[in-house]
């Protein structure tokens, strides 16, 4: 924590996570308690991250927040819950007589929050997960709080609790009505499976038509398939997926991932009125992956889709080059469309005619805007040094 004369300031970054066992549906809207457990992979922050600076000062007149350069509404209920819960923990510790408390700022000061993403917001790329995880982590650092924080991040956005850890993370649904056992836990760290690679195929960077919160509310009310899935299918898949990750069994990991994505979108279709997150390009990607895998006679790549049309592809490092080439071939980028491949570099290779003809699909020009190539990454980080702060010495965005 850096202290200016009157201001204490902390900057942190937090990752995006992509679920391989999906969270969809709450049993408690207020506390954000899910109807099933879920499991995700944390993506590397070199490619996708939220950065958040939090500052407190006796000179600040009110709590304020800026998101991606614009001042936003601090009275948002979920934001207020996170602020209240963190302040409650800080007060509790202070009242417990902990001597270290005096090195941290007092809870009564107003807070300024400034947050920015290095990727398109609300494009179905789990920006709220990284955002709330980052806010909770940064505030905890500011007040010197340690311990279980995923419970607070969860109350910002359900999937945010999983962004509190790196590697492979489960969100245990819990049973208690107060939500104290509905927390995230790391299954394996990011170093566990270094061969695993992630490609984000950005189909559309526009806002999603139906947000996750409203979408899942309607699904819980109307979809019998969702109820069956939560009670009967997910518990078994959680076990199978955990085992696949522990054994680095890509075949099982990939199969469950694809089936999960498909079942999640089936519950969206089973919702009344139905919700459509996939578009024609998404469906073409699904077909492409299946044809690619069947050409090779093994599962080399897996897709998953959240509440939007963008595909997230999991594969292993020795298959990345060929698959990226396949994507480029069947979704040729627009000339002058900017950089098509962002993130971790991928070498160009040539594709065999046999592979091209066994995929047998008409190319769709500019169907995919760009690819972000990344890998599994660590949890939230403290960013030391004043250069990282998004707020200046006056407590306003730089
Ligand atoms: C499809 O966490 O965004 O990405 O808890 O209402 O904020 P709220 O929803 P959110 O839902 C994410 C849904 C999902 C699946 C997942 O990440 O598990």
Coordinates of C-alpha atoms and ligand atoms in Angstrom, one line a residue:
X1 CA 0.0 0.0 0.0
X2 CA 1.4 3.4 -1.0
X3 CA 0.7 6.4 1.2
X4 CA 0.7 9.8 -0.1
X5 CA 0.2 12.6 2.5
X6 CA -3.5 12.0 2.7
X7 CA -4.2 9.1 0.5
X8 CA -3.6 5.3 0.7
X9 CA -3.7 3.6 -2.7
X10 CA -3.4 0.1 -4.0
X11 CA -3.5 -1.3 -7.5
X12 CA -4.2 -5.0 -8.4
X13 CA -4.9 -7.1 -11.4
X14 CA -7.3 -10.1 -11.7
X15 CA -7.9 -12.7 -14.3
X16 CA -10.8 -13.9 -16.5
X17 CA -11.9 -17.4 -15.9
X18 CA -13.8 -19.7 -18.4
X19 CA -16.0 -22.4 -17.0
X20 CA -15.8 -25.9 -18.2
X21 CA -18.6 -27.0 -15.9
X22 CA -21.1 -24.1 -16.2
X23 CA -22.8 -22.1 -13.5
X24 CA -26.3 -21.2 -14.6
X25 CA -29.0 -20.6 -12.1
X26 CA -29.3 -19.2 -8.5
X27 CA -31.1 -20.6 -5.5
X28 CA -30.7 -17.3 -3.8
X29 CA -30.6 -14.1 -5.9
X30 CA -29.5 -11.8 -3.2
X31 CA -26.6 -13.8 -1.8
X32 CA -25.8 -15.2 -5.3
X33 CA -25.9 -18.9 -4.3
X34 CA -25.9 -21.3 -7.3
X35 CA -28.1 -24.3 -8.0
X36 CA -24.9 -26.4 -8.9
X37 CA -21.2 -26.4 -8.4
X38 CA -19.0 -25.2 -11.3
X39 CA -15.4 -25.5 -12.4
X40 CA -13.2 -23.2 -14.5
X41 CA -9.8 -22.5 -15.9
X42 CA -8.2 -19.2 -15.0
X43 CA -6.7 -17.4 -18.1
X44 CA -3.3 -15.7 -18.2
X45 CA -3.3 -12.0 -17.3
X46 CA -0.7 -11.2 -19.9
X47 CA -3.6 -11.4 -22.4
X48 CA -6.7 -10.8 -20.4
X49 CA -7.0 -8.9 -17.2
X50 CA -8.8 -6.2 -15.2
X51 CA -6.6 -3.7 -13.4
X52 CA -8.2 -1.8 -10.5
X53 CA -6.8 1.0 -8.3
X54 CA -8.5 1.7 -5.0
X55 CA -7.7 4.8 -2.9
X56 CA -9.0 6.1 0.4
X57 CA -8.5 9.6 1.8
X58 CA -10.0 11.8 4.4
X59 CA -10.3 14.4 1.7
X60 CA -12.7 12.3 -0.4
X61 CA -16.3 13.5 -0.1
X62 CA -18.0 10.4 -1.4
X63 CA -17.4 6.9 -2.7
X64 CA -16.8 7.0 -6.5
X65 CA -16.1 4.5 -9.3
X66 CA -14.7 4.9 -12.9
X67 CA -15.0 1.9 -15.3
X68 CA -12.9 2.0 -18.5
X69 CA -12.5 5.7 -18.4
X70 CA -16.1 6.8 -17.5
X71 CA -17.6 7.5 -14.1
X72 CA -20.2 4.8 -13.2
X73 CA -22.9 4.4 -10.6
X74 CA -21.5 3.6 -7.2
X75 CA -24.9 2.8 -5.8
X76 CA -25.2 -0.4 -7.9
X77 CA -26.5 -3.0 -5.3
X78 CA -23.8 -5.6 -5.9
X79 CA -21.0 -3.1 -5.7
X80 CA -22.5 -1.8 -2.5
X81 CA -22.6 -5.3 -1.1
X82 CA -18.9 -5.9 -1.8
X83 CA -17.9 -2.5 -0.3
X84 CA -20.1 -3.2 2.8
X85 CA -18.7 -6.7 3.3
X86 CA -15.1 -5.7 3.0
X87 CA -15.6 -2.8 5.3
X88 CA -17.3 -5.1 7.8
X89 CA -14.3 -7.4 7.8
X90 CA -11.9 -4.5 8.2
X91 CA -14.0 -3.2 11.2
X92 CA -14.2 -6.6 12.7
X93 CA -10.5 -7.0 12.7
X94 CA -9.9 -3.5 14.1
X95 CA -12.3 -4.3 16.9
X96 CA -10.5 -7.5 17.6
X97 CA -7.6 -5.4 18.8
X98 CA -5.1 -6.6 16.1
X99 CA -2.1 -4.3 16.5
X100 CA -1.2 -4.5 12.8
X101 CA -4.4 -2.6 12.0
X102 CA -2.8 0.7 12.6
X103 CA -0.7 0.4 9.5
X104 CA -3.8 0.3 7.4
X105 CA -6.2 3.1 6.6
X106 CA -9.4 3.7 8.6
X107 CA -12.6 2.2 7.3
X108 CA -14.5 5.5 7.7
X109 CA -12.7 7.2 4.8
X110 CA -14.5 7.3 1.4
X111 CA -13.1 5.2 -1.4
X112 CA -12.3 6.0 -5.1
X113 CA -12.2 3.0 -7.5
X114 CA -10.8 3.1 -11.0
X115 CA -10.9 -0.1 -13.1
X116 CA -10.0 -0.9 -16.7
X117 CA -10.0 -4.1 -18.9
X118 CA -7.5 -4.9 -21.6
X119 CA -10.2 -6.7 -23.5
X120 CA -13.7 -5.9 -24.8
X121 CA -16.2 -5.5 -21.9
X122 CA -19.4 -7.5 -21.9
X123 CA -18.6 -9.5 -25.0
X124 CA -19.3 -12.7 -23.1
X125 CA -15.6 -12.7 -22.0
X126 CA -16.5 -12.8 -18.2
X127 CA -15.4 -9.2 -17.6
X128 CA -17.6 -8.9 -14.5
X129 CA -15.8 -11.9 -13.0
X130 CA -12.4 -10.3 -13.4
X131 CA -13.8 -6.9 -12.4
X132 CA -15.4 -8.0 -9.1
X133 CA -12.5 -10.3 -8.2
X134 CA -10.1 -7.4 -8.8
X135 CA -12.1 -5.0 -6.7
X136 CA -12.4 -7.4 -3.7
X137 CA -8.7 -8.3 -3.9
X138 CA -7.6 -4.7 -4.1
X139 CA -9.8 -3.5 -1.3
X140 CA -8.6 -6.5 0.8
X141 CA -5.0 -5.4 0.2
X142 CA -5.8 -1.8 1.0
X143 CA -7.2 -2.8 4.4
X144 CA -4.7 -5.6 5.0
X145 CA -7.3 -8.3 5.0
X146 CA -6.4 -11.9 4.4
X147 CA -8.3 -15.3 4.2
X148 CA -11.4 -16.3 2.5
X149 CA -12.4 -13.6 0.1
X150 CA -14.1 -15.6 -2.7
X151 CA -17.3 -15.4 -0.6
X152 CA -17.3 -11.6 -1.0
X153 CA -16.4 -11.7 -4.7
X154 CA -19.2 -14.1 -5.3
X155 CA -21.7 -11.5 -4.1
X156 CA -20.5 -9.2 -6.9
X157 CA -20.9 -11.7 -9.6
X158 CA -21.2 -15.5 -9.1
X159 CA -18.4 -16.4 -11.5
X160 CA -16.1 -13.8 -9.9
X161 CA -15.4 -16.1 -6.9
X162 CA -13.5 -18.4 -9.3
X163 CA -11.3 -15.5 -10.5
X164 CA -9.9 -15.2 -7.0
X165 CA -7.5 -18.2 -7.8
X166 CA -5.2 -19.2 -10.6
X167 CA -5.1 -22.5 -12.4
X168 CA -8.1 -24.9 -12.1
X169 CA -10.8 -23.7 -9.8
X170 CA -14.1 -25.1 -8.5
X171 CA -16.9 -23.1 -7.0
X172 CA -18.5 -25.4 -4.4
X173 CA -22.2 -24.7 -4.4
X174 CA -22.5 -25.2 -0.6
X175 CA -25.6 -25.9 1.4
X176 CA -25.9 -23.2 4.1
X177 CA -28.5 -20.5 3.7
X178 CA -26.0 -17.8 4.7
X179 CA -23.7 -18.8 1.8
X180 CA -20.6 -19.2 4.0
X181 CA -19.8 -22.5 2.4
X182 CA -20.4 -21.4 -1.2
X183 CA -16.8 -20.6 -2.0
X184 CA -14.1 -21.1 -4.6
X185 CA -11.2 -23.5 -4.2
X186 CA -8.2 -24.2 -6.3
X187 CA -8.0 -27.7 -7.6
X188 CA -4.6 -27.4 -9.2
X189 CA -2.3 -24.4 -9.7
X190 CA -1.5 -22.9 -13.2
X191 CA 1.8 -24.9 -13.3
X192 CA -0.1 -28.2 -13.2
X193 CA -0.8 -28.5 -17.0
X194 CA 1.7 -26.4 -18.9
X195 CA 0.8 -27.9 -22.3
X196 CA -2.8 -26.6 -22.1
X197 CA -3.5 -23.7 -24.5
X198 CA -6.5 -21.4 -24.9
X199 CA -7.8 -19.6 -28.0
X200 CA -10.5 -17.1 -27.8
X201 CA -12.3 -16.7 -31.1
X202 CA -13.9 -13.3 -31.0
X203 CA -17.0 -13.5 -33.2
X204 CA -18.7 -10.4 -31.9
X205 CA -17.4 -7.8 -29.5
X206 CA -20.9 -6.3 -29.0
X207 CA -22.9 -6.4 -25.8
X208 CA -24.8 -9.6 -25.2
X209 CA -28.6 -9.5 -25.9
X210 CA -29.7 -11.0 -22.6
X211 CA -27.4 -10.6 -19.6
X212 CA -26.4 -13.7 -17.5
X213 CA -28.3 -12.5 -14.5
X214 CA -31.7 -12.1 -16.2
X215 CA -31.1 -15.1 -18.5
X216 CA -30.5 -17.5 -15.6
X217 CA -33.5 -16.1 -13.7
X218 CA -35.8 -17.0 -16.6
X219 CA -34.1 -20.4 -17.0
X220 CA -34.6 -21.3 -13.3
X221 CA -38.2 -20.4 -13.5
X222 CA -39.0 -22.1 -16.8
X223 CA -36.5 -24.9 -17.7
X224 CA -37.1 -28.4 -16.5
X225 CA -33.9 -29.4 -18.2
X226 CA -31.9 -27.0 -16.1
X227 CA -33.3 -28.5 -12.9
X228 CA -32.5 -32.0 -14.1
X229 CA -29.0 -30.9 -15.1
X230 CA -28.3 -29.3 -11.7
X231 CA -29.5 -32.2 -9.7
X232 CA -28.5 -35.2 -11.7
X233 CA -25.8 -34.3 -14.3
X234 CA -23.5 -31.7 -12.8
X235 CA -22.5 -33.6 -9.6
X236 CA -21.2 -36.5 -11.7
X237 CA -19.5 -34.3 -14.2
X238 CA -17.8 -32.3 -11.4
X239 CA -16.1 -35.6 -10.3
X240 CA -15.2 -36.6 -13.8
X241 CA -13.8 -33.2 -14.7
X242 CA -11.7 -33.0 -11.5
X243 CA -10.3 -36.4 -12.3
X244 CA -9.5 -35.5 -15.9
X245 CA -7.7 -32.3 -14.7
X246 CA -5.8 -34.2 -12.0
X247 CA -4.6 -36.8 -14.6
X248 CA -4.1 -34.2 -17.4
X249 CA -6.4 -36.4 -19.5
X250 CA -7.1 -34.1 -22.4
X251 CA -9.6 -36.5 -24.1
X252 CA -11.9 -36.5 -21.1
X253 CA -11.4 -32.9 -20.3
X254 CA -12.3 -31.9 -23.9
X255 CA -15.3 -34.2 -24.1
X256 CA -16.9 -33.0 -20.9
X257 CA -16.1 -29.4 -21.8
X258 CA -18.0 -29.6 -25.1
X259 CA -20.9 -31.5 -23.6
X260 CA -21.2 -29.0 -20.8
X261 CA -21.3 -26.1 -23.3
X262 CA -23.8 -27.8 -25.4
X263 CA -26.0 -28.6 -22.4
X264 CA -25.8 -25.1 -21.1
X265 CA -27.0 -23.8 -24.5
X266 CA -29.7 -26.5 -24.6
X267 CA -31.0 -25.2 -21.2
X268 CA -31.1 -21.7 -22.8
X269 CA -33.2 -23.1 -25.6
X270 CA -35.4 -24.9 -23.0
X271 CA -35.9 -21.5 -21.3
X272 CA -39.3 -19.9 -22.1
X273 CA -39.1 -17.6 -24.0
X274 CA -35.9 -19.2 -25.3
X275 CA -32.5 -17.5 -25.1
X276 CA -30.1 -17.6 -28.1
X277 CA -26.4 -16.9 -27.3
X278 CA -24.9 -18.9 -30.2
X279 CA -25.1 -17.5 -33.7
X280 CA -24.4 -19.0 -37.1
X281 CA -20.6 -18.5 -36.8
X282 CA -20.6 -20.1 -33.3
X283 CA -22.4 -23.2 -34.8
X284 CA -19.9 -23.3 -37.7
X285 CA -17.1 -23.3 -35.2
X286 CA -18.7 -26.2 -33.3
X287 CA -18.9 -28.2 -36.6
X288 CA -15.4 -27.3 -37.6
X289 CA -14.1 -28.6 -34.2
X290 CA -15.9 -31.9 -34.6
X291 CA -14.8 -32.4 -38.2
X292 CA -11.2 -31.5 -37.2
X293 CA -11.2 -34.0 -34.3
X294 CA -12.7 -36.7 -36.4
X295 CA -10.2 -36.2 -39.2
X296 CA -7.5 -36.9 -36.6
X297 CA -9.3 -39.7 -35.0
X298 CA -8.9 -38.1 -31.5
X299 CA -10.1 -35.1 -29.6
X300 CA -7.5 -32.5 -30.1
X301 CA -9.5 -29.4 -29.5
X302 CA -12.6 -28.5 -27.4
X303 CA -15.0 -25.5 -27.6
X304 CA -17.0 -23.8 -25.0
X305 CA -19.4 -20.9 -25.2
X306 CA -20.7 -18.6 -22.4
X307 CA -23.5 -16.1 -22.6
X308 CA -22.4 -14.9 -26.0
X309 CA -21.3 -16.1 -29.5
X310 CA -17.5 -16.1 -28.9
X311 CA -15.8 -19.4 -28.8
X312 CA -13.2 -20.4 -26.3
X313 CA -11.0 -23.2 -27.5
X314 CA -9.0 -25.5 -25.3
X315 CA -6.2 -27.5 -26.9
X316 CA -2.6 -28.7 -26.3
X317 CA 0.4 -26.7 -27.3
X318 CA 1.5 -29.1 -30.1
X319 CA -1.9 -28.7 -31.8
X320 CA -2.2 -25.0 -31.6
X321 CA -0.4 -24.1 -34.8
X322 CA -2.4 -26.4 -37.1
X323 CA -5.7 -25.5 -35.5
X324 CA -5.1 -21.7 -35.8
X325 CA -4.3 -22.3 -39.5
X326 CA -7.6 -24.2 -39.9
X327 CA -9.4 -21.2 -38.3
X328 CA -7.6 -18.8 -40.6
X329 CA -8.5 -21.0 -43.6
X330 CA -12.2 -21.3 -42.9
X331 CA -12.7 -17.8 -41.5
X332 CA -10.3 -15.8 -43.7
X333 CA -9.6 -12.4 -42.0
X334 CA -10.7 -9.2 -43.6
X335 CA -7.8 -7.5 -45.5
X336 CA -6.8 -4.4 -43.5
X337 CA -8.9 -5.8 -40.6
X338 CA -6.0 -5.3 -38.1
X339 CA -4.0 -7.9 -36.3
X340 CA -5.9 -11.3 -36.5
X341 CA -3.8 -13.2 -34.0
X342 CA -3.2 -11.4 -30.7
X343 CA -1.5 -12.7 -27.5
X344 CA 0.9 -15.6 -27.4
X345 CA 2.6 -16.0 -30.8
X346 CA 1.6 -19.0 -33.0
X347 CA 3.8 -20.0 -36.0
X348 CA 2.2 -20.3 -39.4
X349 CA 2.1 -23.8 -40.8
X350 CA 0.7 -25.3 -44.1
X351 CA -2.4 -27.4 -44.1
X352 CA -2.7 -30.7 -45.9
X353 CA -5.2 -30.8 -48.7
X354 CA -6.6 -33.9 -47.1
X355 CA -7.4 -32.0 -43.9
X356 CA -9.0 -29.2 -45.8
X357 CA -11.2 -31.5 -47.8
X358 CA -12.2 -33.6 -44.9
X359 CA -13.5 -30.5 -43.1
X360 CA -15.6 -29.7 -46.2
X361 CA -17.1 -26.3 -45.2
X362 CA -17.4 -23.1 -47.2
X363 CA -15.1 -20.5 -45.8
X364 CA -16.8 -17.4 -44.2
X365 CA -14.8 -14.3 -44.7
X366 CA -14.4 -12.2 -41.6
X367 CA -16.7 -14.5 -39.6
X368 CA -14.1 -14.3 -36.8
X369 CA -12.8 -10.8 -36.0
X370 CA -9.7 -11.9 -34.2
X371 CA -8.1 -14.6 -32.1
X372 CA -6.6 -14.1 -28.6
X373 CA -4.1 -16.8 -27.9
X374 CA -3.4 -17.5 -24.2
X375 CA -2.8 -20.1 -21.6
X376 CA -3.6 -21.0 -18.0
X377 CA -2.6 -18.3 -15.5
X378 CA -2.3 -17.2 -11.9
X379 CA -4.8 -15.5 -9.6
X380 CA -5.0 -11.8 -8.7
X381 CA -1.8 -9.9 -8.3
X382 CA -0.7 -6.9 -6.4
X383 CA 0.9 -4.4 -8.8
X384 CA 3.6 -2.5 -6.9
X385 CA 5.0 0.9 -7.9
X386 CA 3.1 4.2 -8.5
X387 CA 3.3 3.7 -12.4
X388 CA 0.6 1.1 -12.2
X389 CA -2.0 3.3 -10.4
X390 CA -5.0 4.4 -12.5
X391 CA -5.7 7.2 -10.0
X392 CA -3.4 10.2 -9.8
X393 CA -2.3 12.0 -6.6
X394 CA -5.5 14.0 -6.7
X395 CA -7.5 10.7 -6.4
X396 CA -9.0 11.2 -9.9
X397 CA -8.3 9.0 -13.0
X398 CA -5.0 9.8 -14.6
Ligands
LIG1 C1 -22.4 -18.6 -18.7 O1 -21.4 -14.8 -13.0 O2 -22.0 -13.4 -15.0 O3 -20.5 -17.5 -17.9 O4 -23.8 -14.3 -10.9 O5 -25.6 -13.1 -12.2 O6 -23.3 -12.1 -12.1 P1 -24.2 -13.4 -12.1 O7 -23.8 -14.2 -13.4 P2 -22.3 -14.5 -14.1 O8 -22.7 -15.8 -14.9 C2 -21.8 -16.5 -15.6 C3 -22.5 -17.6 -16.5 C4 -21.6 -18.3 -17.5 C5 -21.1 -19.6 -16.9 C6 -20.0 -19.6 -15.9 O9 -19.1 -18.7 -16.0 O10 -19.9 -20.6 -15.1

